[in-house]
CSV table of C-alpha atoms and ligand atoms in Angstrom, one decimal:
chain,number,residue,atom,x,y,z
A,16,MET,CA,0.0,0.0,0.0
A,17,ARG,CA,1.1,3.5,-0.7
A,18,LYS,CA,2.4,5.6,2.2
A,19,LYS,CA,-0.1,8.2,3.3
A,20,THR,CA,0.6,11.9,3.6
A,21,ILE,CA,-0.8,14.5,5.9
A,22,VAL,CA,-0.4,18.1,4.9
A,23,PHE,CA,-1.0,20.7,7.6
A,24,ASN,CA,-1.9,24.1,6.0
A,25,TRP,CA,-1.5,26.8,8.6
A,26,LYS,CA,-2.9,29.5,6.3
A,27,MET,CA,-2.2,33.0,7.6
A,28,LYS,CA,-1.8,31.7,11.2
A,29,PRO,CA,-0.5,31.7,13.9
A,30,GLU,CA,0.0,35.3,14.7
A,31,THR,CA,3.4,35.0,16.4
A,32,VAL,CA,6.5,33.0,15.7
A,33,GLY,CA,6.4,31.9,19.4
A,34,GLU,CA,3.1,30.2,18.8
A,35,ALA,CA,4.5,28.7,15.6
A,36,TRP,CA,7.3,27.2,17.6
A,37,ARG,CA,4.9,25.7,20.1
A,38,ILE,CA,2.8,24.1,17.4
A,39,MET,CA,5.8,22.9,15.4
A,40,LYS,CA,7.3,21.3,18.4
A,41,ALA,CA,4.2,19.1,18.8
A,42,VAL,CA,4.2,18.3,15.1
A,43,VAL,CA,7.9,17.2,15.2
A,44,ALA,CA,7.4,15.1,18.3
A,45,ALA,CA,4.4,13.3,16.8
A,46,GLY,CA,5.9,13.3,13.3
A,47,ARG,CA,9.0,11.3,14.4
A,48,LYS,CA,6.8,8.3,15.2
A,49,ALA,CA,4.4,8.8,12.3
A,50,ARG,CA,3.5,5.9,10.0
A,51,GLY,CA,3.3,8.2,7.0
A,52,ASP,CA,4.7,11.5,5.6
A,53,ILE,CA,4.0,14.7,7.5
A,54,VAL,CA,4.2,18.1,5.7
A,55,VAL,CA,3.7,21.5,7.4
A,56,ALA,CA,2.9,24.5,5.3
A,57,PRO,CA,3.5,27.6,7.4
A,58,PRO,CA,3.3,31.2,6.3
A,59,PHE,CA,6.4,32.3,4.3
A,60,VAL,CA,7.9,34.3,7.2
A,61,TYR,CA,8.1,31.2,9.3
A,62,VAL,CA,9.4,28.7,6.7
A,63,ALA,CA,13.1,28.9,7.4
A,64,GLU,CA,12.6,28.7,11.1
A,65,MET,CA,10.2,25.8,10.9
A,66,ALA,CA,12.5,24.0,8.5
A,67,ARG,CA,15.3,24.3,11.0
A,68,MET,CA,13.1,22.9,13.7
A,69,ALA,CA,12.0,20.0,11.6
A,70,LYS,CA,15.4,19.0,10.3
A,71,GLY,CA,16.2,15.3,10.9
A,72,SER,CA,12.7,14.5,12.2
A,73,GLY,CA,11.2,13.4,8.9
A,74,VAL,CA,8.7,16.2,8.9
A,75,GLU,CA,8.8,18.2,5.7
A,76,ILE,CA,8.0,21.8,5.0
A,77,ALA,CA,5.9,23.4,2.2
A,78,GLY,CA,5.4,26.9,1.1
A,79,GLN,CA,1.7,27.8,0.9
A,80,ASN,CA,2.4,29.3,-2.5
A,81,CYS,CA,5.3,30.4,-4.7
A,82,PHE,CA,5.9,32.6,-7.7
A,83,THR,CA,6.4,31.6,-11.3
A,84,VAL,CA,10.2,32.4,-11.7
A,85,GLY,CA,13.3,31.8,-9.6
A,86,ALA,CA,14.2,35.5,-9.1
A,87,GLY,CA,13.3,38.9,-10.5
A,88,ALA,CA,11.7,42.3,-10.0
A,89,PHE,CA,8.5,41.0,-8.4
A,90,THR,CA,7.9,42.9,-5.2
A,91,GLY,CA,6.2,40.9,-2.5
A,92,GLU,CA,6.6,37.5,-4.2
A,93,VAL,CA,8.6,34.5,-3.0
A,94,SER,CA,10.3,32.2,-5.5
A,95,PRO,CA,10.4,28.4,-5.4
A,96,THR,CA,14.2,28.6,-5.5
A,97,MET,CA,14.2,30.6,-2.3
A,98,LEU,CA,11.8,28.1,-0.6
A,99,LYS,CA,14.1,25.2,-1.6
A,100,ASP,CA,17.1,27.1,-0.3
A,101,VAL,CA,15.7,27.6,3.2
A,102,GLY,CA,14.6,24.0,3.5
A,103,ALA,CA,11.2,23.6,2.0
A,104,GLU,CA,10.6,20.4,0.0
A,105,TYR,CA,7.1,21.3,-1.3
A,106,ALA,CA,5.0,24.1,-2.6
A,107,LEU,CA,1.3,24.1,-2.2
A,108,ILE,CA,-0.1,25.5,-5.4
A,109,GLY,CA,-3.6,26.4,-6.5
A,110,HIS,CA,-5.3,26.5,-3.1
A,111,SER,CA,-8.9,27.7,-3.5
A,112,GLU,CA,-8.1,30.7,-1.2
A,113,ARG,CA,-5.4,31.7,-3.8
A,114,ARG,CA,-7.7,31.0,-6.7
A,115,ALA,CA,-10.3,33.3,-5.0
A,116,LEU,CA,-7.7,36.1,-5.1
A,117,GLY,CA,-7.6,35.8,-8.9
A,118,GLU,CA,-5.1,33.0,-9.6
A,119,ASP,CA,-6.3,31.2,-12.7
A,120,ASP,CA,-5.2,27.8,-14.1
A,121,LYS,CA,-2.7,29.3,-16.5
A,122,PHE,CA,-0.9,31.2,-13.7
A,123,ILE,CA,-1.1,28.1,-11.5
A,124,ASN,CA,0.4,26.0,-14.3
A,125,LYS,CA,3.4,28.4,-14.5
A,126,LYS,CA,3.9,28.0,-10.7
A,127,VAL,CA,3.8,24.3,-10.9
A,128,LYS,CA,6.5,24.2,-13.6
A,129,ALA,CA,8.7,26.7,-11.7
A,130,ALA,CA,8.4,24.7,-8.5
A,131,ILE,CA,9.4,21.5,-10.2
A,132,GLU,CA,12.2,23.3,-12.0
A,133,ALA,CA,13.5,24.5,-8.6
A,134,GLY,CA,13.5,21.0,-7.2
A,135,LEU,CA,10.4,21.2,-5.1
A,136,LYS,CA,7.5,18.7,-5.0
A,137,VAL,CA,4.1,20.1,-5.7
A,138,ILE,CA,0.8,19.8,-3.8
A,139,LEU,CA,-1.7,20.9,-6.4
A,140,ALA,CA,-5.1,21.8,-4.9
A,141,VAL,CA,-8.2,21.4,-7.0
A,142,GLY,CA,-11.9,21.2,-6.3
A,143,GLU,CA,-15.3,22.3,-7.5
A,144,LYS,CA,-16.8,25.6,-6.1
A,145,LYS,CA,-20.4,24.4,-5.7
A,146,LYS,CA,-21.8,21.0,-4.7
A,147,GLU,CA,-23.4,19.5,-7.7
A,148,SER,CA,-23.0,15.9,-8.8
A,149,VAL,CA,-19.9,13.6,-8.7
A,150,ARG,CA,-19.8,13.9,-12.5
A,151,GLU,CA,-19.7,17.7,-12.3
A,152,ALA,CA,-17.1,17.7,-9.6
A,153,VAL,CA,-14.8,15.3,-11.6
A,154,LYS,CA,-15.2,17.6,-14.6
A,155,ALA,CA,-14.3,20.8,-12.6
A,156,ALA,CA,-11.5,19.3,-10.5
A,157,GLY,CA,-10.2,17.1,-13.4
A,158,GLY,CA,-10.1,20.2,-15.6
A,159,GLN,CA,-8.0,22.0,-13.0
A,160,VAL,CA,-5.6,19.0,-12.8
A,161,ARG,CA,-5.3,19.0,-16.6
A,162,GLN,CA,-4.6,22.7,-16.9
A,163,GLY,CA,-2.4,22.8,-13.8
A,164,LEU,CA,-0.2,20.1,-15.2
A,165,ALA,CA,-0.2,21.2,-18.9
A,166,GLY,CA,3.3,20.8,-20.3
A,167,VAL,CA,4.6,19.0,-17.3
A,168,ALA,CA,6.7,16.0,-18.4
A,169,LYS,CA,5.1,12.7,-17.4
A,170,GLU,CA,8.3,11.7,-15.6
A,171,ASN,CA,7.7,14.6,-13.2
A,172,TYR,CA,4.2,13.4,-12.2
A,173,LYS,CA,5.9,11.5,-9.4
A,174,LYS,CA,6.7,14.9,-7.9
A,175,VAL,CA,3.1,15.9,-7.7
A,176,ILE,CA,0.4,15.2,-5.1
A,177,LEU,CA,-3.2,16.2,-5.8
A,178,ALA,CA,-5.3,17.6,-3.0
A,179,TYR,CA,-9.0,17.3,-3.7
A,180,GLU,CA,-10.7,20.1,-1.8
A,181,PRO,CA,-14.3,20.8,-2.6
A,182,VAL,CA,-14.4,24.5,-2.1
A,183,TRP,CA,-17.8,24.3,-0.4
A,184,ALA,CA,-16.4,21.9,2.2
A,185,ILE,CA,-13.5,24.2,3.3
A,186,SER,CA,-14.2,25.6,6.7
A,187,THR,CA,-13.3,29.1,5.8
A,188,SER,CA,-16.1,29.4,3.2
A,189,ARG,CA,-19.2,30.3,5.2
A,190,GLY,CA,-21.2,27.5,6.7
A,191,ALA,CA,-18.9,24.7,5.3
A,192,LYS,CA,-19.3,21.1,6.2
A,193,GLU,CA,-17.0,18.3,5.2
A,194,ALA,CA,-17.9,16.4,2.0
A,195,GLU,CA,-19.6,13.0,2.5
A,196,PRO,CA,-16.8,10.4,2.4
A,197,GLU,CA,-18.7,8.4,-0.3
A,198,TYR,CA,-19.0,11.5,-2.6
A,199,ALA,CA,-15.4,12.5,-2.0
A,200,GLY,CA,-14.2,8.9,-2.5
A,201,LYS,CA,-15.8,8.7,-5.9
A,202,VAL,CA,-14.3,12.0,-7.1
A,203,MET,CA,-10.9,11.0,-5.8
A,204,THR,CA,-11.0,7.6,-7.5
A,205,GLU,CA,-11.4,9.5,-10.8
A,206,LEU,CA,-8.7,12.1,-10.1
A,207,GLY,CA,-6.3,9.3,-9.1
A,208,ARG,CA,-6.4,7.7,-12.6
A,209,ARG,CA,-3.3,9.6,-13.6
A,210,GLY,CA,-1.4,7.7,-11.0
A,211,MET,CA,-0.7,10.6,-8.6
A,212,PRO,CA,-1.6,10.4,-4.9
A,213,VAL,CA,-4.8,12.2,-4.0
A,214,LEU,CA,-5.4,13.8,-0.6
A,215,TYR,CA,-8.8,14.8,0.7
A,216,GLY,CA,-9.1,18.3,2.2
A,217,GLY,CA,-12.0,20.3,3.6
A,218,SER,CA,-13.0,20.5,7.3
A,219,VAL,CA,-10.9,17.5,8.3
A,220,THR,CA,-10.8,17.1,12.1
A,221,ALA,CA,-9.5,14.6,14.6
A,222,GLU,CA,-13.1,13.3,14.7
A,223,ASN,CA,-13.7,12.7,11.0
A,224,VAL,CA,-10.2,11.9,9.7
A,225,GLY,CA,-10.8,8.2,10.1
A,226,ASP,CA,-13.6,8.5,7.5
A,227,TYR,CA,-11.2,9.8,4.8
A,228,MET,CA,-7.9,8.0,5.4
A,229,PRO,CA,-9.2,4.7,4.0
A,230,LEU,CA,-10.4,6.4,0.8
A,231,ALA,CA,-7.5,8.7,0.1
A,232,ASP,CA,-3.7,8.8,0.1
A,233,GLY,CA,-3.9,11.2,3.0
A,234,VAL,CA,-5.5,14.5,4.1
A,235,LEU,CA,-4.9,18.2,3.9
A,236,VAL,CA,-5.9,19.9,7.1
A,237,GLY,CA,-6.4,23.6,7.7
A,238,GLY,CA,-8.1,24.7,10.9
A,239,ALA,CA,-7.3,21.6,13.0
A,240,SER,CA,-3.6,21.8,12.1
A,241,LEU,CA,-3.2,24.7,14.7
A,242,LYS,CA,-4.6,22.8,17.6
A,243,VAL,CA,-2.0,20.6,19.3
A,244,GLU,CA,-4.3,17.9,20.5
A,245,ALA,CA,-6.2,17.6,17.2
A,246,LEU,CA,-3.0,17.5,15.1
A,247,GLN,CA,-1.6,14.7,17.3
A,248,LYS,CA,-4.7,12.7,16.9
A,249,ILE,CA,-4.7,13.2,13.1
A,250,ILE,CA,-1.1,12.1,12.9
A,251,ASN,CA,-1.9,9.0,15.1
A,252,SER,CA,-4.7,8.1,12.7
A,253,LEU,CA,-2.1,7.1,10.1
B,17,LIG,P1,-10.0,23.4,6.6
B,17,LIG,O1,-9.0,23.9,5.5
B,17,LIG,O2,-9.4,22.1,7.1
B,17,LIG,O3,-9.9,24.5,7.7
B,17,LIG,O4,-11.3,23.2,6.0
B,17,LIG,C1,-8.5,23.0,4.5
B,17,LIG,C2,-7.7,23.8,3.5
B,17,LIG,O5,-6.6,24.3,3.8
B,17,LIG,O6,-8.1,24.0,2.4
């Protein structure tokens, strides 16, 4: 069986580096004994520090985003080359909260290519905006996968993990509730046909993680990744 992966996406939290240390310490302690791969995606300003803390523990670090080129006159952006240099192994690309800020599939595709070029692995997030049918969801999310990976050489597919996150199931979108495992499972089976691992994301908690683990190659966790007890339970669910 394929090794499972848990990605903890901290989003724009926690508010202090002191709090980031506290959470990271717990991840590292639980991560050392984990039966799968653990990846933490902290805000950019904490990446170098968190990578130092995680060194040697097996826990890996992801940027929550990256720019489309290695260096240049792009004020406010962070390049994949920089992420790699300070110890990140992954870039999370195409998260729905980035798409909501205007990132389209073409832009996301450039980021995917730049990240791979810089030696990072990619977590490509996809998902339908509204709940319709499994068929519609596969069409929307599958289209994002196709466009996100356009022009990426097949041999690089092994550097890509897909995160299926139905946008309506992400806790930050108002009134969200996790997708029914059966529904998510069907969509993920289709998305997995290209051979890449598929994670489930959207309102994963310590309580419901057990519903998704058997259906997916792992989970992408937002809100619950900042709560020590919850993240420990999620890691132990592997
Ligand atoms: P959530 O976020 O677990 O808070 O729903 C998932 C995500 O990062 O998309």
